[in-house]
PDB file of C-alpha atoms in Angstrom:
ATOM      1  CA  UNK A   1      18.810  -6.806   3.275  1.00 56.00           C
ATOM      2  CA  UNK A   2      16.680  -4.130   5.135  1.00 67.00           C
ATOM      3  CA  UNK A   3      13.460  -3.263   3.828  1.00 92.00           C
ATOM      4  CA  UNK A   4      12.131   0.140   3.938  1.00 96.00           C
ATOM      5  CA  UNK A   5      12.671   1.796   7.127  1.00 97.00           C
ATOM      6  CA  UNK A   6      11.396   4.896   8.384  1.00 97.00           C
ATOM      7  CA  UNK A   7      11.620   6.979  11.297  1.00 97.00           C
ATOM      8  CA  UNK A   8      10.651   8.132  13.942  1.00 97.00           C
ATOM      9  CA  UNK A   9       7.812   5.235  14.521  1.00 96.00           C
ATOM     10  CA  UNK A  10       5.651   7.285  17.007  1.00 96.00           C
ATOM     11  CA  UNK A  11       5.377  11.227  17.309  1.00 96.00           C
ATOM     12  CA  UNK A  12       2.966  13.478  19.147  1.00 98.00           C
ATOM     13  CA  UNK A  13       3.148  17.108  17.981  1.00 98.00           C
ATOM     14  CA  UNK A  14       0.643  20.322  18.667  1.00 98.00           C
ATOM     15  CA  UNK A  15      -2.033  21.830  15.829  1.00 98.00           C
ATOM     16  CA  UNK A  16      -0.220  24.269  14.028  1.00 98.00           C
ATOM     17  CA  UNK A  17       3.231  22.835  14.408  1.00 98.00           C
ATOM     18  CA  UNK A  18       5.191  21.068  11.536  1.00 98.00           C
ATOM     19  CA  UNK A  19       6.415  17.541  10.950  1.00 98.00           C
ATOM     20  CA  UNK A  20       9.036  15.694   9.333  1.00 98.00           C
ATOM     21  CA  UNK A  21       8.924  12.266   8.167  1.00 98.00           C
ATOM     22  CA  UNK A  22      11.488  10.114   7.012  1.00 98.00           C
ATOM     23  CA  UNK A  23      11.747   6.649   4.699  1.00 98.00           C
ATOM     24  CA  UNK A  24      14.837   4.992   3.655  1.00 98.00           C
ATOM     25  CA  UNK A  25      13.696   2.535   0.618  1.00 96.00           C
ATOM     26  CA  UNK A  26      14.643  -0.904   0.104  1.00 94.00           C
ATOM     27  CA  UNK A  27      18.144  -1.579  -1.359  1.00 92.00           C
ATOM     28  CA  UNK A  28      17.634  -1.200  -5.345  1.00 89.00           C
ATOM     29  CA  UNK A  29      14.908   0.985  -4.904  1.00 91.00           C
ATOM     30  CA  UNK A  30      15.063   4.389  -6.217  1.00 92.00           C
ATOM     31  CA  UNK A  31      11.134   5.286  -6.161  1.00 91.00           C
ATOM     32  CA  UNK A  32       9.310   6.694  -2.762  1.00 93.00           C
ATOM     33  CA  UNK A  33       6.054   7.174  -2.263  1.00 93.00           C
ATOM     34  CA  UNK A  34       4.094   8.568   0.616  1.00 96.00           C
ATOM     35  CA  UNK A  35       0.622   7.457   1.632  1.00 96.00           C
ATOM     36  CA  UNK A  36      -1.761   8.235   4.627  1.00 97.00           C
ATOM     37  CA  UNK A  37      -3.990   5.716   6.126  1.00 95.00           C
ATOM     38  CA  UNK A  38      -6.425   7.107   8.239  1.00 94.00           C
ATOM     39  CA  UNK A  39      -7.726   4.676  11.507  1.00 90.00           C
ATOM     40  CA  UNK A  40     -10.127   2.452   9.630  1.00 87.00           C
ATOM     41  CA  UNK A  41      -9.341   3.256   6.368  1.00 90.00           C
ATOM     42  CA  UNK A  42      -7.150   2.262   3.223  1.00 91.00           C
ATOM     43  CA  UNK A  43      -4.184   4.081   2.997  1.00 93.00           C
ATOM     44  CA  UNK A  44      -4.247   7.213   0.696  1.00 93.00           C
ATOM     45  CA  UNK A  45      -1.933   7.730  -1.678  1.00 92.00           C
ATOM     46  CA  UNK A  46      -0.170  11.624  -0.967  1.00 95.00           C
ATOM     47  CA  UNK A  47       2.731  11.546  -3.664  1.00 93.00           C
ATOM     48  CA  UNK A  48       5.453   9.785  -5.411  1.00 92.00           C
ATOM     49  CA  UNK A  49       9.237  11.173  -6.186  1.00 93.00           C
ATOM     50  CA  UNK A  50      11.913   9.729  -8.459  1.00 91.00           C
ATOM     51  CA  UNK A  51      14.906  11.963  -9.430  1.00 91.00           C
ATOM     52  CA  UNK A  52      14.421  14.049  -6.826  1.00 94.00           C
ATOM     53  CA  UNK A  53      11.391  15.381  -8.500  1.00 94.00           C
ATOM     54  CA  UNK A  54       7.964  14.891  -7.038  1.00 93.00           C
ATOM     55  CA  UNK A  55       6.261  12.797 -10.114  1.00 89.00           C
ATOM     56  CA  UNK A  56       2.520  12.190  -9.273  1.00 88.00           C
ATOM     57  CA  UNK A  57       0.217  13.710  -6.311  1.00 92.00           C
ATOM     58  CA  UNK A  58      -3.034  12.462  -4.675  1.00 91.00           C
ATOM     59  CA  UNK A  59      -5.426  14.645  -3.313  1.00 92.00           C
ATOM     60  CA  UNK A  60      -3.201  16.504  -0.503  1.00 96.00           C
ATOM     61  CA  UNK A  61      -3.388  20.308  -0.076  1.00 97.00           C
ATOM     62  CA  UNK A  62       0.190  22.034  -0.444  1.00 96.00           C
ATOM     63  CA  UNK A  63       0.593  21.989   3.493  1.00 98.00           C
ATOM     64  CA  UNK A  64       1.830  18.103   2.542  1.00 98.00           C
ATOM     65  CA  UNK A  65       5.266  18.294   0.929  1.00 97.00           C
ATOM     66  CA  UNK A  66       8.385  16.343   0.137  1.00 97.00           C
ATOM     67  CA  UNK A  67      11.893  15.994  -1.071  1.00 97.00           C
ATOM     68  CA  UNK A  68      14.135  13.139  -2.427  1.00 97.00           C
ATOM     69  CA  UNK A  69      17.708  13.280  -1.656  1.00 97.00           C
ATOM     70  CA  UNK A  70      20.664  11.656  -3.838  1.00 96.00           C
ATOM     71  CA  UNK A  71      20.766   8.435  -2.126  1.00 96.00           C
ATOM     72  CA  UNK A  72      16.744   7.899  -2.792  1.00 96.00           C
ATOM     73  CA  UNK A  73      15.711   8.508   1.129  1.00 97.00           C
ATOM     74  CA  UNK A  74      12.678  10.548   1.066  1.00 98.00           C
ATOM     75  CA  UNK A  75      11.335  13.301   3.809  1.00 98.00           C
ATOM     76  CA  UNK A  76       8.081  14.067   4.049  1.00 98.00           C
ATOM     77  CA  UNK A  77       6.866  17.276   5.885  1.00 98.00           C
ATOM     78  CA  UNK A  78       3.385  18.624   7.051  1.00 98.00           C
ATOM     79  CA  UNK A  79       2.911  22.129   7.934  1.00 97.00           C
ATOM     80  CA  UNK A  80       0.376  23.835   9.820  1.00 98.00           C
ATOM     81  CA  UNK A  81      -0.861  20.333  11.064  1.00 98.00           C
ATOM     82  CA  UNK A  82      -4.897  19.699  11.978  1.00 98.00           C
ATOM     83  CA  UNK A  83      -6.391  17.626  14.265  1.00 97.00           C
ATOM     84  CA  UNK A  84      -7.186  15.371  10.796  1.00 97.00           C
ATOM     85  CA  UNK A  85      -3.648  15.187  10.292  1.00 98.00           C
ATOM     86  CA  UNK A  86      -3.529  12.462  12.849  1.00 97.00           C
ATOM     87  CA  UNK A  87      -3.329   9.209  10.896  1.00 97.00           C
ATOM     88  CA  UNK A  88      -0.041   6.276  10.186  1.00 97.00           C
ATOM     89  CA  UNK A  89       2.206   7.387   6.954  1.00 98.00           C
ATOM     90  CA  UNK A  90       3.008   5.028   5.462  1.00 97.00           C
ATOM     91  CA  UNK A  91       6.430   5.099   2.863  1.00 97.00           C
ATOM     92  CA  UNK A  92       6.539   2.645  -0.109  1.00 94.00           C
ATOM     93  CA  UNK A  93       9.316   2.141  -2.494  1.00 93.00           C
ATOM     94  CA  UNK A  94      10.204   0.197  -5.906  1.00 88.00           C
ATOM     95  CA  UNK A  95      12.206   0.636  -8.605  1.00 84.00           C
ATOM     96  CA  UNK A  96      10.596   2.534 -11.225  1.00 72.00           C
ATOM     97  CA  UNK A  97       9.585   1.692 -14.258  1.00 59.00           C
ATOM     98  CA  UNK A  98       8.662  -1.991 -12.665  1.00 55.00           C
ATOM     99  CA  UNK A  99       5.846  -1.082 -10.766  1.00 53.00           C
ATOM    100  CA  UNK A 100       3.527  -3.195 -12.818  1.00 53.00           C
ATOM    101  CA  UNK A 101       6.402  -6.086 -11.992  1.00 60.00           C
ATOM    102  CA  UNK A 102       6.777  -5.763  -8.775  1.00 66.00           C
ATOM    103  CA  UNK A 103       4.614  -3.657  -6.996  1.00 78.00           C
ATOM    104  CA  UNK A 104       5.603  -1.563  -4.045  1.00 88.00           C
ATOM    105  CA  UNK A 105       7.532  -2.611  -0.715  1.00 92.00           C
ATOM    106  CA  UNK A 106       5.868  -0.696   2.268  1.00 94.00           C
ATOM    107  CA  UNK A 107       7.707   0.476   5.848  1.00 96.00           C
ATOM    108  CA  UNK A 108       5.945   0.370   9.357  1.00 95.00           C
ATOM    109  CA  UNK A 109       5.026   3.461   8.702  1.00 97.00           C
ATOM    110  CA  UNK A 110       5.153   6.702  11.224  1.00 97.00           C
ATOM    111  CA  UNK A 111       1.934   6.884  13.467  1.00 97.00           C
ATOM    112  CA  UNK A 112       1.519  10.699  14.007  1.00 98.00           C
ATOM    113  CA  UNK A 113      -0.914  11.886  16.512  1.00 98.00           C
ATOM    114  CA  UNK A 114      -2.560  15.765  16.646  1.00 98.00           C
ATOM    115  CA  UNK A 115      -3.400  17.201  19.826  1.00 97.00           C
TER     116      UNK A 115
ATOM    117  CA  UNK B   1      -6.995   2.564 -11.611  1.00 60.00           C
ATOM    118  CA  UNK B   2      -9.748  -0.217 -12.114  1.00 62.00           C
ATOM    119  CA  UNK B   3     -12.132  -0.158  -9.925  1.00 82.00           C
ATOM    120  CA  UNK B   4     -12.481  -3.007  -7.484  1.00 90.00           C
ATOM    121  CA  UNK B   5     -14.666  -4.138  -4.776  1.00 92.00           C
ATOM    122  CA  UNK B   6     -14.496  -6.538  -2.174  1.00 96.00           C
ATOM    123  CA  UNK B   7     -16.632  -8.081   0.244  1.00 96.00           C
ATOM    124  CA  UNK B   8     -16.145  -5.489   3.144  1.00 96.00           C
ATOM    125  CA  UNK B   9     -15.624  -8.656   5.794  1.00 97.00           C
ATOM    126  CA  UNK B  10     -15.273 -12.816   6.527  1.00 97.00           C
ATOM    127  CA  UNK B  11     -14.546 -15.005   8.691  1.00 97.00           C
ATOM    128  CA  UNK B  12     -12.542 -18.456   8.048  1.00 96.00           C
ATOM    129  CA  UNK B  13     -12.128 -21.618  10.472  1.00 97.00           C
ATOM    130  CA  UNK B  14      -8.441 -22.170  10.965  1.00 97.00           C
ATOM    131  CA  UNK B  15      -6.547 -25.079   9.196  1.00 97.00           C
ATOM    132  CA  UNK B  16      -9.768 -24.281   6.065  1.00 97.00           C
ATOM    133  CA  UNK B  17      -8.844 -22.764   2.787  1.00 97.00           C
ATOM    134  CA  UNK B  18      -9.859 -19.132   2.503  1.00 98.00           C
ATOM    135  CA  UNK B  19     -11.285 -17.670  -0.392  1.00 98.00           C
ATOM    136  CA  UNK B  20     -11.260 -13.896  -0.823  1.00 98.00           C
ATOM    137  CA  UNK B  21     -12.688 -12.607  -4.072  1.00 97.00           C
ATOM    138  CA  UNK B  22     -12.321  -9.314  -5.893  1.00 96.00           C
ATOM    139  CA  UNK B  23     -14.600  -7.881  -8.800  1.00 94.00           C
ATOM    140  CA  UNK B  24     -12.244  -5.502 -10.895  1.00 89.00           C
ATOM    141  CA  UNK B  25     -14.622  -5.334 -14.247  1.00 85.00           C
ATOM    142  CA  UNK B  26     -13.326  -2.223 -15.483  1.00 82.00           C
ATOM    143  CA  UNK B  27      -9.812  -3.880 -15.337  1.00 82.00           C
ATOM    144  CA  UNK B  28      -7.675  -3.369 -19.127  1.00 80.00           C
ATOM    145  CA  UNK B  29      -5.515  -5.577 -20.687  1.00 76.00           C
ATOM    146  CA  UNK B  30      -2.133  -4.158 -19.536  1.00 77.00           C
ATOM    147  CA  UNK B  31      -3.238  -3.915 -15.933  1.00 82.00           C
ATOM    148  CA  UNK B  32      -2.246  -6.505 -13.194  1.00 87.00           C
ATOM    149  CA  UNK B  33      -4.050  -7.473 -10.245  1.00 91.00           C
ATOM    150  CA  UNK B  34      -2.233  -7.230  -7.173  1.00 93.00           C
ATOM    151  CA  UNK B  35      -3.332  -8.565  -3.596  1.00 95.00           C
ATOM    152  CA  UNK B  36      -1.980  -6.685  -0.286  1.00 96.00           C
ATOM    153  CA  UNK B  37      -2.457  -7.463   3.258  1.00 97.00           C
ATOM    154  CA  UNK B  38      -2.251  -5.126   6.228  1.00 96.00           C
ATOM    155  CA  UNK B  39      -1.936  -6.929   9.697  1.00 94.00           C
ATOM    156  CA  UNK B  40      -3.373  -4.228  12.348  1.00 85.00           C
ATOM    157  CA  UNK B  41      -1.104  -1.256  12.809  1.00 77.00           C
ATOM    158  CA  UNK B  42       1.813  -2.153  10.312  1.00 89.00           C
ATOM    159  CA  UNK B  43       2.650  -1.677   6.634  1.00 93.00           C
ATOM    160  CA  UNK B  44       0.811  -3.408   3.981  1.00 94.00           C
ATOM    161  CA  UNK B  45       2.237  -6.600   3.025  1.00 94.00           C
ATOM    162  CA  UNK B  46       2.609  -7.849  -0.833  1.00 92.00           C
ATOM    163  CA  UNK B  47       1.147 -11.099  -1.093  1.00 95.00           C
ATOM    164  CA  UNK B  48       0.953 -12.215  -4.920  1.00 94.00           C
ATOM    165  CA  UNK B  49       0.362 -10.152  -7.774  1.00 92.00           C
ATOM    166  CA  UNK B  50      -1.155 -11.604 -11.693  1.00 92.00           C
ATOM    167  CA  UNK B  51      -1.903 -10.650 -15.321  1.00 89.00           C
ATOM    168  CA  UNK B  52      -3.736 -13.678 -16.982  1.00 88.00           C
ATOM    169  CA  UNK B  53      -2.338 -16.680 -15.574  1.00 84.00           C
ATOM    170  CA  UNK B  54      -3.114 -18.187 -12.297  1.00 92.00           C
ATOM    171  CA  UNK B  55      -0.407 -17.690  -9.651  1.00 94.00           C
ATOM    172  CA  UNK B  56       0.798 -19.554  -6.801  1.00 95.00           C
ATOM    173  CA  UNK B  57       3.586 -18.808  -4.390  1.00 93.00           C
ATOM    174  CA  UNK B  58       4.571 -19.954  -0.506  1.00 93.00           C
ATOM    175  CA  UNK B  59       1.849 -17.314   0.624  1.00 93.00           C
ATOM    176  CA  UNK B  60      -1.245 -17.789  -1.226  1.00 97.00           C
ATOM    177  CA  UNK B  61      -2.028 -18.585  -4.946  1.00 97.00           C
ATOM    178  CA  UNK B  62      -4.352 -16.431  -6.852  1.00 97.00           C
ATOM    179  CA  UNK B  63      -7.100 -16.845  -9.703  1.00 97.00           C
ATOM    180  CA  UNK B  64      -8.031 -15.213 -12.389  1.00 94.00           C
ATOM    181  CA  UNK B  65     -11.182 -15.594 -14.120  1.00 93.00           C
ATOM    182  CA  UNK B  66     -10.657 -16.029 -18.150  1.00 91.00           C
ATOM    183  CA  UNK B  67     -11.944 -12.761 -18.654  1.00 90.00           C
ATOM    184  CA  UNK B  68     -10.083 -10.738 -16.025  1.00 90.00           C
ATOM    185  CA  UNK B  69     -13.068  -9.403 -14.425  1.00 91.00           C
ATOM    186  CA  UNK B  70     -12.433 -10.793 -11.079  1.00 93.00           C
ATOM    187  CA  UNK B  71     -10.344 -12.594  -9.123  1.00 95.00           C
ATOM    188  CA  UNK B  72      -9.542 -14.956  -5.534  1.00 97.00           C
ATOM    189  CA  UNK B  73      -6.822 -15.068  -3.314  1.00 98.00           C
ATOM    190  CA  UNK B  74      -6.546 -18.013  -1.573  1.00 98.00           C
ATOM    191  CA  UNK B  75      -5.052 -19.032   1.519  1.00 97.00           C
ATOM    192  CA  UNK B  76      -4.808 -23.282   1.347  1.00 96.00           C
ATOM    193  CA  UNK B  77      -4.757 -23.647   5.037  1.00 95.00           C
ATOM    194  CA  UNK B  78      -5.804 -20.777   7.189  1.00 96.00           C
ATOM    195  CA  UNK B  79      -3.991 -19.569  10.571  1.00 97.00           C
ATOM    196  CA  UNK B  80      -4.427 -17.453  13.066  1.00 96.00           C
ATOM    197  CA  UNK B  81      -1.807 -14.777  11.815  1.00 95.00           C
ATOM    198  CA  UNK B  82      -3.824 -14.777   8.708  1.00 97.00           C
ATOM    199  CA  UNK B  83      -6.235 -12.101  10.471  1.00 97.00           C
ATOM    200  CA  UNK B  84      -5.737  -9.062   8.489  1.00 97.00           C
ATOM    201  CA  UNK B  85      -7.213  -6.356   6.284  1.00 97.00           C
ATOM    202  CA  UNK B  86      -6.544  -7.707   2.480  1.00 98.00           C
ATOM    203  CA  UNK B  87      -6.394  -5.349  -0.404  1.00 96.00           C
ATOM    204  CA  UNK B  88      -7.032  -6.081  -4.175  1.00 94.00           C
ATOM    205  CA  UNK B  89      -5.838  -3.241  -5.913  1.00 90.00           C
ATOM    206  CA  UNK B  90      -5.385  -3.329  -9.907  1.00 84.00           C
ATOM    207  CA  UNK B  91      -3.407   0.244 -11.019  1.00 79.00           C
ATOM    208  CA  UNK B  92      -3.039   1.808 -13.925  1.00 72.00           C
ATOM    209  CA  UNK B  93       0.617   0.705 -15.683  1.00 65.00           C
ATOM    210  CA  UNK B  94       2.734   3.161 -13.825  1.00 65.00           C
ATOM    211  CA  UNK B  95       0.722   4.930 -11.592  1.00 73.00           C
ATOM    212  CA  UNK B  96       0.252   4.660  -7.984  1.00 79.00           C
ATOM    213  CA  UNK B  97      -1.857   2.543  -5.863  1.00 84.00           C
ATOM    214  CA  UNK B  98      -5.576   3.257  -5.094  1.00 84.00           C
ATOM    215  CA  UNK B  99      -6.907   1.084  -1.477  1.00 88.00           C
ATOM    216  CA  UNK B 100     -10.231   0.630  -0.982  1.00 88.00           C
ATOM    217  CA  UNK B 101     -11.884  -0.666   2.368  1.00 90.00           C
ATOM    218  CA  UNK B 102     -10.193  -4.098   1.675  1.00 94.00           C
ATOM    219  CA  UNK B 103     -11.488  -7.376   3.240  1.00 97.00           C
ATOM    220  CA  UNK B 104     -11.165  -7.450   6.994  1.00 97.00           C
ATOM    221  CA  UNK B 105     -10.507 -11.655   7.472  1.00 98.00           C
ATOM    222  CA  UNK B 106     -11.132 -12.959  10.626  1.00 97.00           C
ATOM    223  CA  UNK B 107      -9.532 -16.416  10.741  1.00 97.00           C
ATOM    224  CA  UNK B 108     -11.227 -18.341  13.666  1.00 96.00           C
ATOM    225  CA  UNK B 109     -10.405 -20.895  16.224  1.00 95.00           C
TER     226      UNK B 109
END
């Protein structure tokens, strides 16, 4: 049973160019959410989506957005990226209304690097 | 969710028991605690998660004082690939995550 998988694992793109990020969640899962962990730091949560609705946001400006498709996989996508932007996103999933249950199930996570 | 705080870094001799603790006083009733690790450059890992009981499983078991205010995870007998960054996190029911700084453990030969 595959875990949460996203894609691609490594990417290098130029300030002021957009990303897109991508997370498949575990099997049963039908909750995705997106965090980014700086280097050093504990990863920061960005936002969460269930139904294909975004459901809860961190602190992100509106440059950070996202989208849920039918079959749960989740996209996240950057705009207008910054140097700061650099940093490993990380996708979680977990069926929702169990969080307290189960917790989440994290991916590798995408390391995306600004230059 | 409830604040917690950890002990920013230890170190642990391998084969020994490691005990990391977690303060989470402003925990509420309703809210578990849950204990991640992150092993350098991957996804965090769920180790064991609790409400009032103490909790073992093959990874670690973890205790909670009668209160809730706090907590350890501990590892009966340390390794090597033990080394990580571990989390204590206790959410608010239904919401997301919040990471602190974690505990960087440094399990030693």
């Amino acid at each position: 049973d595959a875990g949460v998988t996203q894609s691609p694992t490594h990417l290098i793109k130029t300030r002021g160019q957009q990303v897109t990020l991508r997370c498949s969640p575990k099997s049963g899962h039908d909750t995705v959410s997106w965090y980014q962990q700086a280097l050093g730091q504990g990863p920061q949560f960005i936002f969460q989506y269930y139904e294909e609705e975004e459901r809860q946001r961190g602190n992100f400006p509106d440059r950070f957005s996202g989208h849920q498709f039918p079959n749960y996989s989740s996209e996240l996508n950057v705009n207008a990226l910054l140097l700061g932007d650099s940093a490993l996103y990380l996708c979680a999933s977990s069926p929702q209304g169990t969080l307290a249950n189960y917790g989440y199930t994290f991916g590798s996570g995408t390391r995306l690097t600004v230059v | 969710d409830a604040k917690t705080t950890q002990p920013p870094s230890m170190d642990c001799a391998e084969g020994r028991a490691a005990n990391l603790p977690c303060n989470h006083s402003t925990i509420s009733g309703n809210e578990y605690v849950y204990w991640y690790r992150q092993i350098h450059s991957q996804g965090p890992q769920y180790i064991i998660h609790g409400l009032k009981n103490n909790e073992t499983n093959e990874m670690a078991s973890l205790i909670i004082t009668e209160d809730r205010k706090s907590s350890t995870l501990i590892l009966p007998h340390a390794t090597l690939r033990d080394t990580a960054v571990y989390y204590c996190i206790a959410p608010i029911y239904g919401q997301n995550f919040v990471f602190g700084p974690g505990t960087r453990l440094s399990v030693l030969p």
